[in-house]
XYZ file of N, CA and C in Angstrom:
363
model
N 38.539 137.184 223.706
C 40.001 137.145 224.228
C 41.130 136.379 223.432
N 42.180 136.934 223.214
C 43.314 136.137 222.713
C 43.812 135.052 223.194
N 43.786 133.639 222.853
C 44.303 132.532 223.152
C 45.373 131.918 222.033
N 46.403 131.514 222.639
C 47.057 130.833 221.755
C 47.103 129.071 222.136
N 47.014 128.045 221.494
C 47.066 126.725 222.152
C 48.025 125.698 221.270
N 48.981 125.160 221.653
C 49.932 124.673 221.347
C 49.417 123.270 221.659
N 50.140 122.312 220.541
C 49.704 120.837 220.943
C 50.886 120.483 219.817
N 50.974 118.678 219.999
C 51.915 118.372 219.188
C 53.100 117.556 219.973
N 53.506 118.257 220.867
C 54.641 117.782 221.503
C 54.428 116.148 222.174
N 55.898 115.677 222.590
C 56.035 114.486 223.178
C 57.353 114.231 223.445
N 57.688 112.666 223.048
C 58.783 111.899 223.465
C 58.939 111.214 222.351
N 60.470 111.636 221.721
C 60.758 111.100 220.200
C 62.331 110.954 220.345
N 62.578 109.456 219.829
C 64.072 109.358 219.435
C 64.846 110.104 218.494
N 66.010 110.705 219.089
C 66.844 111.137 217.882
C 66.526 110.629 216.603
N 66.747 111.733 215.681
C 66.513 111.046 214.267
C 65.024 111.213 213.896
N 64.128 111.410 215.083
C 62.809 110.906 214.739
C 62.018 112.564 214.503
N 60.517 112.476 214.324
C 59.881 113.464 213.731
C 58.622 114.175 214.548
N 58.255 115.305 214.596
C 57.066 116.027 215.498
C 56.704 117.130 214.603
N 55.319 117.144 214.560
C 54.649 118.327 214.173
C 53.918 118.969 215.217
N 54.075 120.244 215.471
C 53.736 120.951 216.828
C 52.524 121.751 215.618
N 51.323 121.920 216.548
C 50.341 122.967 216.020
C 50.112 124.088 217.133
N 49.747 125.169 216.577
C 49.452 126.180 217.338
C 48.214 126.897 216.959
N 46.804 126.843 217.677
C 45.879 127.417 217.361
C 45.648 128.460 217.990
N 45.203 129.885 216.929
C 44.879 131.089 217.605
C 43.404 131.174 217.660
N 42.889 132.123 218.739
C 41.601 132.674 218.699
C 41.288 133.879 219.171
N 40.593 134.691 218.793
C 40.291 135.861 219.160
C 40.533 136.794 218.403
N 41.386 136.642 217.246
C 41.705 137.626 216.563
C 42.566 136.770 215.553
N 42.964 137.397 214.220
C 43.685 136.716 213.348
C 45.256 137.493 213.473
N 46.237 136.943 213.304
C 47.751 137.785 213.804
C 48.686 137.553 212.410
N 49.167 138.672 212.250
C 50.131 138.859 210.932
C 51.093 138.133 211.140
N 52.208 138.130 212.239
C 53.398 137.297 212.205
C 53.068 136.288 213.187
N 53.868 135.162 213.052
C 53.484 134.280 214.304
C 54.986 133.518 214.096
N 55.566 133.197 215.362
C 56.814 132.595 215.550
C 56.747 131.552 216.469
N 57.811 130.721 216.818
C 58.292 129.481 217.420
C 59.305 129.947 218.277
N 59.510 129.591 219.657
C 60.280 130.005 220.640
C 60.463 128.584 221.492
N 61.648 128.592 221.891
C 61.973 127.337 222.561
C 62.783 127.816 224.280
N 62.455 126.876 225.030
C 63.312 127.073 226.367
C 63.342 125.812 227.107
N 64.954 125.581 226.988
C 65.500 124.204 227.567
C 65.864 124.665 228.807
N 65.782 123.618 229.978
C 66.010 123.668 231.116
C 67.439 124.633 231.309
N 67.363 125.720 232.266
C 68.643 126.660 232.727
C 68.620 127.655 231.670
N 68.078 127.804 230.775
C 68.575 128.687 229.634
C 67.565 129.342 228.920
N 67.863 130.748 228.602
C 66.928 131.408 227.843
C 65.898 130.992 227.136
N 64.838 131.735 226.737
C 63.837 131.524 225.857
C 64.399 131.899 224.309
N 64.332 130.991 223.546
C 65.298 131.467 222.325
C 64.443 131.324 220.806
N 64.643 131.858 219.929
C 63.819 132.082 218.677
C 64.225 130.804 217.805
N 63.024 130.038 217.312
C 63.298 128.655 216.633
C 62.947 129.339 215.171
N 61.758 130.173 214.975
C 61.050 130.048 213.333
C 60.101 131.117 213.229
N 59.711 131.997 212.383
C 58.915 132.915 212.242
C 58.458 132.785 210.879
N 57.040 133.462 210.745
C 56.329 133.341 209.550
C 55.276 134.583 209.320
N 55.417 135.184 208.186
C 54.723 136.245 208.066
C 53.104 136.001 207.636
N 52.279 136.897 207.395
C 50.978 136.396 207.179
C 50.323 135.513 206.040
N 51.260 135.611 204.751
C 51.047 135.041 203.610
C 51.789 133.875 203.496
N 53.150 133.838 204.370
C 53.330 132.847 204.651
C 54.917 132.411 203.270
N 54.698 134.029 202.779
C 55.728 133.951 201.571
C 57.230 134.149 202.140
N 57.368 134.620 203.664
C 58.333 135.125 204.328
C 58.638 134.137 205.624
N 59.548 133.364 205.620
C 59.964 132.337 206.660
C 61.545 133.011 207.132
N 61.585 132.684 208.776
C 62.838 132.468 209.082
C 63.230 131.905 210.231
N 64.581 131.110 210.244
C 64.960 130.410 210.964
C 66.354 130.258 211.731
N 66.218 129.965 213.229
C 67.132 130.136 213.586
C 68.210 128.950 213.032
N 69.372 129.438 213.066
C 70.892 128.655 212.514
C 70.740 127.110 212.759
N 70.520 126.771 214.130
C 70.257 125.549 214.808
C 69.347 124.690 214.206
N 68.161 125.385 213.841
C 67.190 124.494 213.053
C 67.284 124.572 211.685
N 67.808 125.192 210.793
C 67.807 125.071 209.673
C 68.282 124.270 208.905
N 67.008 123.986 207.618
C 66.949 122.568 207.218
C 66.412 121.299 207.875
N 66.373 121.434 208.988
C 65.491 120.462 209.727
C 64.073 120.864 210.143
N 63.815 122.166 210.372
C 62.464 122.651 210.751
C 61.745 123.382 209.821
N 60.242 123.000 209.682
C 59.617 124.181 208.610
C 58.509 124.854 209.126
N 58.325 125.827 209.268
C 57.428 126.511 209.674
C 56.284 126.951 208.810
N 54.836 126.694 208.950
C 53.704 126.977 207.736
C 52.654 127.252 208.702
N 51.620 127.709 208.128
C 50.261 128.226 208.394
C 49.286 128.315 207.613
N 48.126 127.867 208.298
C 46.898 127.556 207.503
C 46.162 128.901 208.171
N 45.725 129.941 207.447
C 44.966 131.079 207.754
C 43.545 130.765 207.952
N 43.079 129.997 207.158
C 41.443 129.690 207.329
C 41.260 128.810 208.607
N 42.400 127.899 209.286
C 42.006 127.839 210.460
C 42.919 128.190 211.787
N 43.267 129.604 211.114
C 43.868 130.562 212.264
C 45.065 129.257 213.172
N 46.066 128.561 212.244
C 46.410 127.804 213.000
C 48.119 127.820 212.373
N 49.335 127.717 213.099
C 50.393 127.816 212.664
C 51.323 126.591 212.871
N 52.016 125.946 212.428
C 52.706 124.677 212.609
C 54.351 124.566 212.348
N 54.803 123.668 213.343
C 56.208 123.699 213.296
C 56.524 122.098 212.793
N 57.092 121.829 211.619
C 57.296 120.406 211.281
C 58.678 120.162 211.885
N 59.280 119.303 212.841
C 60.504 119.342 213.093
C 60.895 118.102 212.755
N 61.674 117.727 211.862
C 62.755 116.528 211.431
C 63.815 116.347 211.770
N 64.504 115.303 211.667
C 65.914 114.912 212.355
C 66.248 115.769 213.731
N 65.485 115.117 214.501
C 65.285 115.710 215.834
C 66.412 115.265 216.625
N 66.931 115.904 217.215
C 68.763 115.887 218.218
C 68.137 116.152 219.712
N 69.254 115.449 220.540
C 68.483 115.487 222.156
C 68.973 117.103 222.646
N 69.384 117.721 221.671
C 69.605 119.348 222.290
C 68.364 120.151 221.293
N 67.462 119.505 221.051
C 66.313 120.182 220.578
C 65.097 120.049 221.953
N 65.643 119.623 222.925
C 64.532 119.130 223.771
C 64.429 120.455 224.571
N 63.184 120.860 224.723
C 62.862 122.197 225.199
C 61.296 122.075 225.508
N 60.589 123.264 226.068
C 59.379 123.656 226.065
C 59.431 124.526 224.982
N 58.247 124.161 223.751
C 58.094 125.005 222.563
C 57.065 125.783 222.685
N 57.255 127.325 222.441
C 56.085 128.074 222.727
C 55.881 128.772 221.237
N 54.424 128.696 221.190
C 53.786 129.763 219.975
C 53.624 131.061 220.157
N 54.140 131.816 219.698
C 53.864 133.468 219.788
C 53.228 134.108 218.629
N 52.620 135.375 219.001
C 51.774 135.906 217.668
C 52.140 137.691 217.710
N 52.159 138.028 216.643
C 52.532 139.704 216.614
C 51.906 140.250 215.701
N 51.670 141.667 215.972
C 51.084 142.446 214.929
C 51.817 142.896 213.893
N 53.313 142.666 214.235
C 54.042 142.743 213.074
C 54.341 141.932 212.403
N 54.960 141.967 211.257
C 55.104 141.434 209.761
C 55.709 139.680 210.304
N 56.992 139.884 210.753
C 57.371 138.639 211.617
C 58.670 138.900 212.142
N 59.015 138.648 213.150
C 60.544 139.134 213.765
C 61.003 137.618 214.704
N 62.189 137.746 215.033
C 63.009 136.947 215.671
C 63.169 137.502 217.167
N 62.674 138.300 217.417
C 62.724 138.963 218.695
C 61.329 138.955 219.639
N 61.465 138.157 220.672
C 60.570 137.718 221.404
C 59.815 139.125 222.119
N 60.440 139.862 222.304
C 59.992 141.503 222.576
C 58.942 142.098 221.488
N 59.054 141.554 220.588
C 57.658 142.010 219.486
C 56.580 141.035 219.678
N 56.377 140.058 220.373
C 55.562 139.301 220.463
C 54.785 139.467 221.814
N 53.340 139.840 221.780
C 52.440 140.326 222.851
C 52.023 138.973 223.297
N 51.516 138.094 222.398
C 50.794 137.027 222.738
C 51.537 135.732 222.857
N 51.369 134.860 223.880
C 52.104 133.648 223.743
C 50.916 132.453 224.257
N 51.583 131.432 223.873
C 50.838 130.067 224.208
C 51.124 129.591 225.459
N 50.691 128.564 225.763
C 51.316 127.946 227.469
C 52.859 127.156 227.213
N 52.714 126.738 225.849
C 54.159 125.781 225.691
C 53.814 124.397 225.905
N 54.441 123.636 224.880
C 54.402 122.174 224.386
C 55.653 121.757 224.800
N 55.716 120.451 225.872
C 57.084 120.002 226.113
C 57.318 118.953 224.927
N 58.852 119.174 224.219
C 59.583 118.221 223.387
C 60.716 117.431 224.129
N 60.790 116.494 224.138
C 61.934 115.521 224.811
C 62.257 114.442 223.772
N 63.863 114.668 223.440
C 64.456 113.962 222.377
C 65.316 113.025 222.828
N 65.048 111.745 223.039
C 65.998 110.954 223.790
C 67.132 110.592 222.653
N 68.134 110.190 223.330
C 69.470 109.787 222.266
C 69.799 108.269 222.363
């Protein structure tokens, strides 16, 4: 049974940092991604990474502040979030795809339950 479990969310002041983790079980995945959904908004792409970690892709809104990485030995993907802004407040979802990597949520058949990130001003 495939399962993705996120952790590391919480409340942080603007300018602070958080590191999200996503532990995958049931099988190994090729591409992994992070998406987020703010209240009243659609789910949006944040970052993606391929199996080897040689390719990463970021939304413009987080480029230079967020870093996606993975440890295949632990079957875990991370999202290091620095210089957080109130507009980063959202539920963050981990997702997995058999494809190399993608920014399209429709390419991801497997999803975690989400973890809340709240950034106060």
